[in-house]
Amino acid sequence: MAERVLAAVRTGPGRTELREFPMPDIADDGALLEVEVAGICGTDVKMYAKPPFPDPVIMGHENVGVIARAGRTFAERKGLAEGDRVFVEHYVGCFHCEWCHAGEYRHCELTDWRTNPDARRYGYTSAEKPGHLWGGFSQYLYLPWNSVLHKVPDGVSAELAGLVTPLSNGIEWALNAGGVGYASTVLIQGPGQQGLSQVVASKQAGASLILMTGTTRDAARMELATALGADHVIDVQQEDALTRVLDLTGGKGVDVVLDCTAGAGTAPVLLGIDALKRREGVMVTQGELAAFPDFPLKKMTEKCIALKSARGHGYRAVELALEQLASGRFPLERLGTHSFGLEDVDHAIRAVGGEVEEGVVHVSLLPWGKYA
Ligand SMILES: [Zn+2]
Ligand SMILES: [Zn+2]
């Protein structure tokens, strides 16, 4: 095994450098992952443009790879062996709080970089912290005893497994937060990788009507939404979305609204409130706006709308996403549109942000330049 590890390091806003790190020492209860693919999402676009702190960071929080070296205790505790392909959650749990015991590592204080300056989270942690290799835009990833791993089922390629994060978020947000189930009517806003994953989760759960909104330049993504199970797609620039939703629901509105837009301001939330049924609808948002002037709180309350926050995924959602990928029931491979090597991290993130490249849905970063 090489003595040095090559990684792409974020060194400032919108700046990346390739750097070499020493191969970390692996304790008996730790391991090392050879990274096969690191997925890139909208969060990377935001964190790259405006880093939350100045330390150097190896980004990449949606990581799949093969265990290259495992300490004996690590292998015993995790039930894994060298050579196993795994998905690594970006959350690094404390394993003694109530959230960790519930499989909800995402809420653990140890992985919450917003409130804990010494937090650990893949893709977000300073490369100056012990272990150094805390992100997937690197040939290897450091796995301490408290990393959370999922074995990738046989027959699921690294490329396909790279979609586990959006898909598990889809399951978490649509099913657990939104309560989508048998015969639900659902409006999904934004046909990016996240919105498309909500289509799959909703379809699998038995939704009777799935509507997807997008813009004119999303035409290819809208076609993919239809292929994955959306019943109708609505171009918000060409038609009045609310009128269309009401037409398609016999004037009733939908049970659940899932906002997966990026940079669309307050419009999706306002549409969501109007498009929900008369009483007890549910809306799941991932608010980007620090403030929302003239928020129609009265209307929301009078309709008894439950407003939920989309925040990552729990353990079970990842397991279900892996099963979904293994089933081959949906043409999920069509989500993977672009892949780049380590030297192109900057370009890859900008592609997700819509600055470069055409027809982008999901972008994979391949630290070794290709799939094995
Ligand atoms: Zn992500
Ligand atoms: Zn915890």
Tab-separated table of C-alpha atoms and ligand atoms in Angstrom:
chain	number	residue	atom	x	y	z
A	1	MET	CA	0.000	0.000	0.000
A	2	ALA	CA	1.224	3.507	-0.821
A	3	GLU	CA	2.801	5.606	1.918
A	4	ARG	CA	1.154	8.812	0.752
A	5	VAL	CA	-2.504	9.570	0.091
A	6	LEU	CA	-3.626	12.042	-2.543
A	7	ALA	CA	-6.621	14.208	-1.666
A	8	ALA	CA	-8.371	17.316	-2.962
A	9	VAL	CA	-8.479	19.908	-0.190
A	10	ARG	CA	-10.747	22.933	0.035
A	11	THR	CA	-8.419	25.736	1.038
A	12	GLY	CA	-10.807	28.685	0.819
A	13	PRO	CA	-14.049	29.827	-0.805
A	14	GLY	CA	-14.244	28.164	-4.242
A	15	ARG	CA	-10.609	26.987	-4.040
A	16	THR	CA	-9.237	23.447	-4.184
A	17	GLU	CA	-5.679	22.108	-4.051
A	18	LEU	CA	-4.369	18.585	-4.453
A	19	ARG	CA	-2.332	17.629	-1.390
A	20	GLU	CA	-0.550	14.541	-0.126
A	21	PHE	CA	-1.117	13.191	3.365
A	22	PRO	CA	0.779	10.477	5.192
A	23	MET	CA	-1.058	7.156	5.361
A	24	PRO	CA	-2.754	7.281	8.789
A	25	ASP	CA	-1.899	4.815	11.539
A	26	ILE	CA	-4.802	2.436	11.996
A	27	ALA	CA	-5.609	1.434	15.571
A	28	ASP	CA	-6.913	-2.013	16.445
A	29	ASP	CA	-10.453	-0.595	16.577
A	30	GLY	CA	-10.110	1.473	13.385
A	31	ALA	CA	-9.950	0.900	9.633
A	32	LEU	CA	-9.067	2.465	6.318
A	33	LEU	CA	-11.370	2.738	3.319
A	34	GLU	CA	-10.198	2.816	-0.278
A	35	VAL	CA	-12.678	5.305	-1.710
A	36	GLU	CA	-14.360	4.161	-4.921
A	37	VAL	CA	-16.886	6.940	-5.354
A	38	ALA	CA	-17.898	10.101	-3.529
A	39	GLY	CA	-21.222	11.598	-4.533
A	40	ILE	CA	-21.595	15.376	-4.803
A	41	CYS	CA	-24.763	17.240	-3.871
A	42	GLY	CA	-26.143	20.758	-3.471
A	43	THR	CA	-24.740	21.011	0.040
A	44	ASP	CA	-21.233	20.741	-1.416
A	45	VAL	CA	-22.007	23.632	-3.744
A	46	LYS	CA	-22.954	25.812	-0.761
A	47	MET	CA	-20.073	24.676	1.482
A	48	TYR	CA	-17.575	25.182	-1.342
A	49	ALA	CA	-18.739	28.714	-2.133
A	50	LYS	CA	-19.005	29.730	1.523
A	51	PRO	CA	-16.958	27.511	3.847
A	52	PRO	CA	-18.257	27.614	7.430
A	53	PHE	CA	-14.678	27.864	8.797
A	54	PRO	CA	-11.237	28.567	7.290
A	55	ASP	CA	-9.442	25.262	8.053
A	56	PRO	CA	-8.489	23.011	5.108
A	57	VAL	CA	-11.189	20.420	4.483
A	58	ILE	CA	-11.273	17.319	2.298
A	59	MET	CA	-14.865	17.498	1.121
A	60	GLY	CA	-16.950	14.490	0.040
A	61	HIS	CA	-19.656	13.254	2.418
A	62	GLU	CA	-21.428	10.571	0.306
A	63	ASN	CA	-18.799	7.864	0.305
A	64	VAL	CA	-18.597	4.318	-0.956
A	65	GLY	CA	-15.514	2.148	-1.029
A	66	VAL	CA	-13.784	-1.042	-0.059
A	67	ILE	CA	-12.238	-1.686	3.349
A	68	ALA	CA	-8.526	-1.703	2.623
A	69	ARG	CA	-7.294	-2.350	6.142
A	70	ALA	CA	-9.219	-3.196	9.299
A	71	GLY	CA	-8.003	-3.605	12.868
A	72	ARG	CA	-9.073	-6.857	14.509
A	73	THR	CA	-11.418	-5.196	16.991
A	74	PHE	CA	-12.954	-3.034	14.265
A	75	ALA	CA	-13.658	-6.079	12.089
A	76	GLU	CA	-15.184	-7.967	15.022
A	77	ARG	CA	-17.391	-5.126	16.220
A	78	LYS	CA	-18.617	-4.128	12.779
A	79	GLY	CA	-18.952	-7.627	11.367
A	80	LEU	CA	-16.905	-6.526	8.358
A	81	ALA	CA	-13.721	-7.726	6.716
A	82	GLU	CA	-11.054	-6.276	4.470
A	83	GLY	CA	-12.375	-6.292	0.894
A	84	ASP	CA	-15.980	-5.589	1.871
A	85	ARG	CA	-17.712	-2.800	-0.058
A	86	VAL	CA	-19.431	-0.367	2.291
A	87	PHE	CA	-21.327	2.893	2.319
A	88	VAL	CA	-20.009	5.243	5.005
A	89	GLU	CA	-22.506	7.567	6.641
A	90	HIS	CA	-21.128	11.088	6.962
A	91	TYR	CA	-22.366	11.190	10.549
A	92	VAL	CA	-19.853	10.003	13.130
A	93	GLY	CA	-21.810	9.055	16.249
A	94	CYS	CA	-20.877	9.086	19.942
A	95	PHE	CA	-22.717	5.759	20.429
A	96	HIS	CA	-23.891	6.631	23.923
A	97	CYS	CA	-26.587	9.285	23.392
A	98	GLU	CA	-30.249	8.450	22.869
A	99	TRP	CA	-30.106	9.501	19.193
A	100	CYS	CA	-27.274	7.093	18.459
A	101	HIS	CA	-29.096	4.264	20.214
A	102	ALA	CA	-32.106	4.983	18.003
A	103	GLY	CA	-30.016	4.848	14.819
A	104	GLU	CA	-30.485	8.611	14.367
A	105	TYR	CA	-26.781	9.506	14.276
A	106	ARG	CA	-27.684	12.615	12.283
A	107	HIS	CA	-28.936	14.256	15.491
A	108	CYS	CA	-25.931	13.295	17.635
A	109	GLU	CA	-24.055	16.232	19.179
A	110	LEU	CA	-20.716	14.648	18.276
A	111	THR	CA	-21.422	15.039	14.535
A	112	ASP	CA	-23.155	18.439	14.690
A	113	TRP	CA	-20.628	20.887	13.290
A	114	ARG	CA	-23.089	23.751	13.719
A	115	THR	CA	-23.039	23.530	17.521
A	116	ASN	CA	-19.898	21.537	18.304
A	117	PRO	CA	-16.517	22.936	17.147
A	118	ASP	CA	-14.913	19.524	17.726
A	119	ALA	CA	-17.550	17.637	15.735
A	120	ARG	CA	-16.623	14.868	13.316
A	121	ARG	CA	-18.494	14.523	10.055
A	122	TYR	CA	-17.113	13.261	6.771
A	123	GLY	CA	-16.745	16.077	4.271
A	124	TYR	CA	-17.024	18.769	6.938
A	125	THR	CA	-14.158	18.085	9.362
A	126	SER	CA	-10.826	19.903	9.258
A	127	ALA	CA	-8.007	17.878	7.699
A	128	GLU	CA	-5.909	19.059	10.662
A	129	LYS	CA	-7.885	16.855	13.078
A	130	PRO	CA	-6.301	13.482	13.981
A	131	GLY	CA	-6.767	10.939	11.210
A	132	HIS	CA	-6.704	13.764	8.604
A	133	LEU	CA	-8.592	11.824	5.920
A	134	TRP	CA	-12.089	13.052	6.792
A	135	GLY	CA	-13.545	13.381	3.302
A	136	GLY	CA	-14.201	11.273	0.226
A	137	PHE	CA	-12.406	13.492	-2.288
A	138	SER	CA	-9.368	11.423	-1.359
A	139	GLN	CA	-7.896	8.059	-2.264
A	140	TYR	CA	-8.456	6.802	1.283
A	141	LEU	CA	-10.789	7.621	4.167
A	142	TYR	CA	-9.956	7.215	7.847
A	143	LEU	CA	-12.516	5.074	9.710
A	144	PRO	CA	-12.462	5.359	13.514
A	145	TRP	CA	-14.338	2.951	15.803
A	146	ASN	CA	-17.428	5.173	15.743
A	147	SER	CA	-17.833	5.507	11.959
A	148	VAL	CA	-21.208	4.171	10.778
A	149	LEU	CA	-21.011	1.696	7.920
A	150	HIS	CA	-23.489	-0.238	5.798
A	151	LYS	CA	-22.424	-3.281	3.816
A	152	VAL	CA	-23.339	-2.834	0.154
A	153	PRO	CA	-25.313	-5.877	-1.092
A	154	ASP	CA	-23.622	-8.175	-3.592
A	155	GLY	CA	-24.459	-7.192	-7.127
A	156	VAL	CA	-24.696	-3.464	-6.368
A	157	SER	CA	-21.831	-1.703	-8.140
A	158	ALA	CA	-19.896	1.152	-6.564
A	159	GLU	CA	-21.449	3.440	-9.169
A	160	LEU	CA	-24.990	2.481	-8.155
A	161	ALA	CA	-24.136	2.513	-4.450
A	162	GLY	CA	-23.007	6.111	-4.960
A	163	LEU	CA	-26.716	7.009	-5.180
A	164	VAL	CA	-27.461	5.769	-1.692
A	165	THR	CA	-27.403	9.189	-0.047
A	166	PRO	CA	-30.030	10.933	-2.202
A	167	LEU	CA	-32.137	7.781	-2.163
A	168	SER	CA	-31.980	7.386	1.617
A	169	ASN	CA	-32.851	11.068	1.991
A	170	GLY	CA	-35.785	10.429	-0.336
A	171	ILE	CA	-37.011	7.631	1.911
A	172	GLU	CA	-36.444	9.654	5.078
A	173	TRP	CA	-38.122	12.832	3.846
A	174	ALA	CA	-41.030	11.452	1.832
A	175	LEU	CA	-41.939	8.493	4.029
A	176	ASN	CA	-40.792	9.303	7.559
A	177	ALA	CA	-41.080	13.109	7.615
A	178	GLY	CA	-43.844	13.521	5.005
A	179	GLY	CA	-45.809	10.371	5.859
A	180	VAL	CA	-46.306	9.426	2.197
A	181	GLY	CA	-47.975	6.014	1.944
A	182	TYR	CA	-50.664	4.062	0.170
A	183	ALA	CA	-52.829	6.286	-2.075
A	184	SER	CA	-51.102	9.517	-0.986
A	185	THR	CA	-51.138	12.436	-3.382
A	186	VAL	CA	-47.758	14.151	-3.516
A	187	LEU	CA	-46.303	17.303	-5.020
A	188	ILE	CA	-42.518	17.178	-5.389
A	189	GLN	CA	-40.854	20.456	-6.280
A	190	GLY	CA	-37.482	20.421	-8.037
A	191	PRO	CA	-36.355	17.505	-10.282
A	192	GLY	CA	-32.711	17.300	-9.132
A	193	GLN	CA	-31.223	14.095	-7.704
A	194	GLN	CA	-33.078	14.734	-4.447
A	195	GLY	CA	-36.481	15.384	-6.004
A	196	LEU	CA	-36.098	12.358	-8.285
A	197	SER	CA	-35.288	10.201	-5.270
A	198	GLN	CA	-38.510	11.393	-3.616
A	199	VAL	CA	-40.380	10.182	-6.704
A	200	VAL	CA	-38.924	6.687	-6.263
A	201	ALA	CA	-39.637	6.569	-2.518
A	202	SER	CA	-43.205	7.839	-3.004
A	203	LYS	CA	-43.906	5.432	-5.850
A	204	GLN	CA	-42.568	2.460	-3.892
A	205	ALA	CA	-44.664	3.487	-0.874
A	206	GLY	CA	-47.857	3.425	-2.939
A	207	ALA	CA	-48.619	7.068	-3.713
A	208	SER	CA	-51.565	7.293	-6.118
A	209	LEU	CA	-50.578	10.628	-7.642
A	210	ILE	CA	-47.063	12.046	-7.966
A	211	LEU	CA	-46.680	15.525	-9.416
A	212	MET	CA	-43.282	17.067	-10.151
A	213	THR	CA	-42.532	20.725	-10.811
A	214	GLY	CA	-39.494	22.088	-12.595
A	215	THR	CA	-38.382	24.821	-14.970
A	216	THR	CA	-38.048	24.836	-18.735
A	217	ARG	CA	-34.325	23.994	-18.617
A	218	ASP	CA	-35.173	20.896	-16.522
A	219	ALA	CA	-36.814	19.157	-19.513
A	220	ALA	CA	-34.469	16.123	-19.459
A	221	ARG	CA	-34.828	15.737	-15.700
A	222	MET	CA	-38.612	15.932	-16.030
A	223	GLU	CA	-38.516	13.129	-18.574
A	224	LEU	CA	-36.501	11.105	-16.056
A	225	ALA	CA	-39.056	11.947	-13.340
A	226	THR	CA	-41.732	10.404	-15.559
A	227	ALA	CA	-39.588	7.318	-16.177
A	228	LEU	CA	-39.171	6.890	-12.411
A	229	GLY	CA	-42.882	7.144	-11.707
A	230	ALA	CA	-44.112	10.753	-11.690
A	231	ASP	CA	-47.673	10.891	-13.070
A	232	HIS	CA	-47.509	14.480	-14.304
A	233	VAL	CA	-44.756	17.056	-14.658
A	234	ILE	CA	-45.418	20.791	-14.456
A	235	ASP	CA	-43.171	23.467	-15.957
A	236	VAL	CA	-43.621	26.407	-13.567
A	237	GLN	CA	-42.371	28.842	-16.226
A	238	GLN	CA	-44.906	27.749	-18.827
A	239	GLU	CA	-48.033	27.144	-16.788
A	240	ASP	CA	-49.640	28.171	-13.523
A	241	ALA	CA	-48.526	25.428	-11.164
A	242	LEU	CA	-51.271	25.889	-8.585
A	243	THR	CA	-54.053	25.765	-11.198
A	244	ARG	CA	-52.521	22.604	-12.623
A	245	VAL	CA	-52.214	20.905	-9.212
A	246	LEU	CA	-55.822	21.718	-8.393
A	247	ASP	CA	-56.969	20.480	-11.830
A	248	LEU	CA	-55.110	17.214	-11.359
A	249	THR	CA	-56.528	16.637	-7.864
A	250	GLY	CA	-60.159	17.449	-8.631
A	251	GLY	CA	-59.808	20.778	-6.828
A	252	LYS	CA	-58.710	19.138	-3.567
A	253	GLY	CA	-54.975	19.795	-3.466
A	254	VAL	CA	-52.358	17.253	-2.401
A	255	ASP	CA	-51.699	15.416	0.876
A	256	VAL	CA	-47.964	16.048	0.957
A	257	VAL	CA	-45.581	18.641	-0.523
A	258	LEU	CA	-41.840	17.951	-0.704
A	259	ASP	CA	-39.666	20.967	-1.479
A	260	CYS	CA	-36.449	19.890	-3.186
A	261	THR	CA	-35.728	23.147	-4.979
A	262	ALA	CA	-32.471	25.090	-4.698
A	263	GLY	CA	-32.192	28.844	-4.948
A	264	ALA	CA	-35.881	29.319	-5.773
A	265	GLY	CA	-36.584	31.748	-2.919
A	266	THR	CA	-39.949	31.741	-1.164
A	267	ALA	CA	-42.026	30.638	-4.183
A	268	PRO	CA	-41.945	26.855	-3.549
A	269	VAL	CA	-43.110	27.261	0.046
A	270	LEU	CA	-45.904	29.641	-0.973
A	271	LEU	CA	-46.986	27.236	-3.721
A	272	GLY	CA	-46.811	24.360	-1.256
A	273	ILE	CA	-49.126	26.027	1.256
A	274	ASP	CA	-51.678	26.761	-1.474
A	275	ALA	CA	-51.352	23.357	-3.144
A	276	LEU	CA	-51.958	21.354	0.044
A	277	LYS	CA	-55.417	19.975	0.737
A	278	ARG	CA	-57.935	21.924	2.851
A	279	ARG	CA	-56.840	20.438	6.190
A	280	GLU	CA	-53.919	18.501	7.722
A	281	GLY	CA	-51.524	18.520	4.789
A	282	VAL	CA	-47.804	18.010	5.394
A	283	MET	CA	-44.992	20.023	3.862
A	284	VAL	CA	-41.314	19.059	4.100
A	285	THR	CA	-38.854	21.885	3.402
A	286	GLN	CA	-35.099	22.375	3.447
A	287	GLY	CA	-35.109	26.126	4.086
A	288	GLU	CA	-32.161	28.029	2.687
A	289	LEU	CA	-33.535	31.472	3.520
A	290	ALA	CA	-32.485	33.085	6.802
A	291	ALA	CA	-35.744	35.060	6.861
A	292	PHE	CA	-39.115	34.766	5.155
A	293	PRO	CA	-40.856	38.161	4.933
A	294	ASP	CA	-44.677	38.018	4.950
A	295	PHE	CA	-44.776	34.294	5.672
A	296	PRO	CA	-48.485	33.340	5.496
A	297	LEU	CA	-48.569	31.862	8.988
A	298	LYS	CA	-52.288	32.489	9.346
A	299	LYS	CA	-53.109	30.534	6.205
A	300	MET	CA	-50.813	27.721	7.245
A	301	THR	CA	-52.420	27.503	10.667
A	302	GLU	CA	-55.958	27.661	9.325
A	303	LYS	CA	-55.207	24.759	6.998
A	304	CYS	CA	-53.647	22.841	9.938
A	305	ILE	CA	-50.511	22.262	7.879
A	306	ALA	CA	-47.642	20.400	9.530
A	307	LEU	CA	-44.342	21.907	8.466
A	308	LYS	CA	-41.442	19.455	8.723
A	309	SER	CA	-37.711	19.941	8.227
A	310	ALA	CA	-35.703	17.732	5.898
A	311	ARG	CA	-32.475	16.699	7.638
A	312	GLY	CA	-30.472	13.788	6.275
A	313	HIS	CA	-31.367	10.205	7.046
A	314	GLY	CA	-31.460	7.588	9.785
A	315	TYR	CA	-29.821	4.142	9.723
A	316	ARG	CA	-32.897	2.323	8.461
A	317	ALA	CA	-33.436	4.688	5.540
A	318	VAL	CA	-29.951	3.813	4.277
A	319	GLU	CA	-30.603	0.090	4.588
A	320	LEU	CA	-33.874	0.496	2.657
A	321	ALA	CA	-32.107	2.563	-0.005
A	322	LEU	CA	-29.502	-0.183	-0.479
A	323	GLU	CA	-32.277	-2.756	-0.838
A	324	GLN	CA	-33.997	-0.482	-3.328
A	325	LEU	CA	-30.823	-0.231	-5.397
A	326	ALA	CA	-30.275	-4.003	-5.233
A	327	SER	CA	-33.854	-4.697	-6.391
A	328	GLY	CA	-33.339	-3.079	-9.792
A	329	ARG	CA	-37.005	-2.111	-9.737
A	330	PHE	CA	-36.389	1.464	-10.891
A	331	PRO	CA	-33.937	2.613	-13.576
A	332	LEU	CA	-31.851	4.452	-10.967
A	333	GLU	CA	-28.670	4.063	-12.989
A	334	ARG	CA	-30.078	6.841	-15.185
A	335	LEU	CA	-29.472	9.322	-12.353
A	336	GLY	CA	-25.707	8.968	-12.699
A	337	THR	CA	-24.892	11.440	-15.453
A	338	HIS	CA	-21.334	12.656	-14.787
A	339	SER	CA	-18.133	11.476	-13.153
A	340	PHE	CA	-14.802	13.198	-12.607
A	341	GLY	CA	-11.389	12.466	-11.096
A	342	LEU	CA	-9.612	14.112	-8.149
A	343	GLU	CA	-7.958	16.771	-10.278
A	344	ASP	CA	-11.419	17.941	-11.381
A	345	VAL	CA	-13.080	18.443	-7.989
A	346	ASP	CA	-13.585	22.155	-8.592
A	347	HIS	CA	-15.204	21.485	-11.977
A	348	ALA	CA	-17.328	18.661	-10.548
A	349	ILE	CA	-18.774	20.851	-7.779
A	350	ARG	CA	-19.456	23.632	-10.267
A	351	ALA	CA	-21.246	21.114	-12.497
A	352	VAL	CA	-23.613	20.280	-9.622
A	353	GLY	CA	-24.094	24.018	-9.094
A	354	GLY	CA	-25.147	24.425	-12.732
A	355	GLU	CA	-22.151	26.627	-13.678
A	356	VAL	CA	-20.640	24.137	-16.127
A	357	GLU	CA	-21.763	21.021	-18.043
A	358	GLU	CA	-25.223	20.164	-19.395
A	359	GLY	CA	-27.781	17.573	-18.365
A	360	VAL	CA	-26.420	17.147	-14.842
A	361	VAL	CA	-28.414	15.017	-12.407
A	362	HIS	CA	-25.950	13.172	-10.174
A	363	VAL	CA	-22.196	13.745	-10.219
A	364	SER	CA	-19.705	11.182	-8.896
A	365	LEU	CA	-16.167	11.913	-7.871
A	366	LEU	CA	-13.855	8.962	-8.530
A	367	PRO	CA	-10.620	9.454	-6.550
A	368	TRP	CA	-8.820	6.802	-8.600
A	369	GLY	CA	-10.097	8.269	-11.863
A	370	LYS	CA	-12.333	5.350	-12.838
A	371	TYR	CA	-14.524	2.571	-11.506
A	372	ALA	CA	-12.581	-0.545	-10.559
B	1	ZN	ZN	-25.060	15.388	0.199
B	2	ZN	ZN	-24.616	10.161	19.882
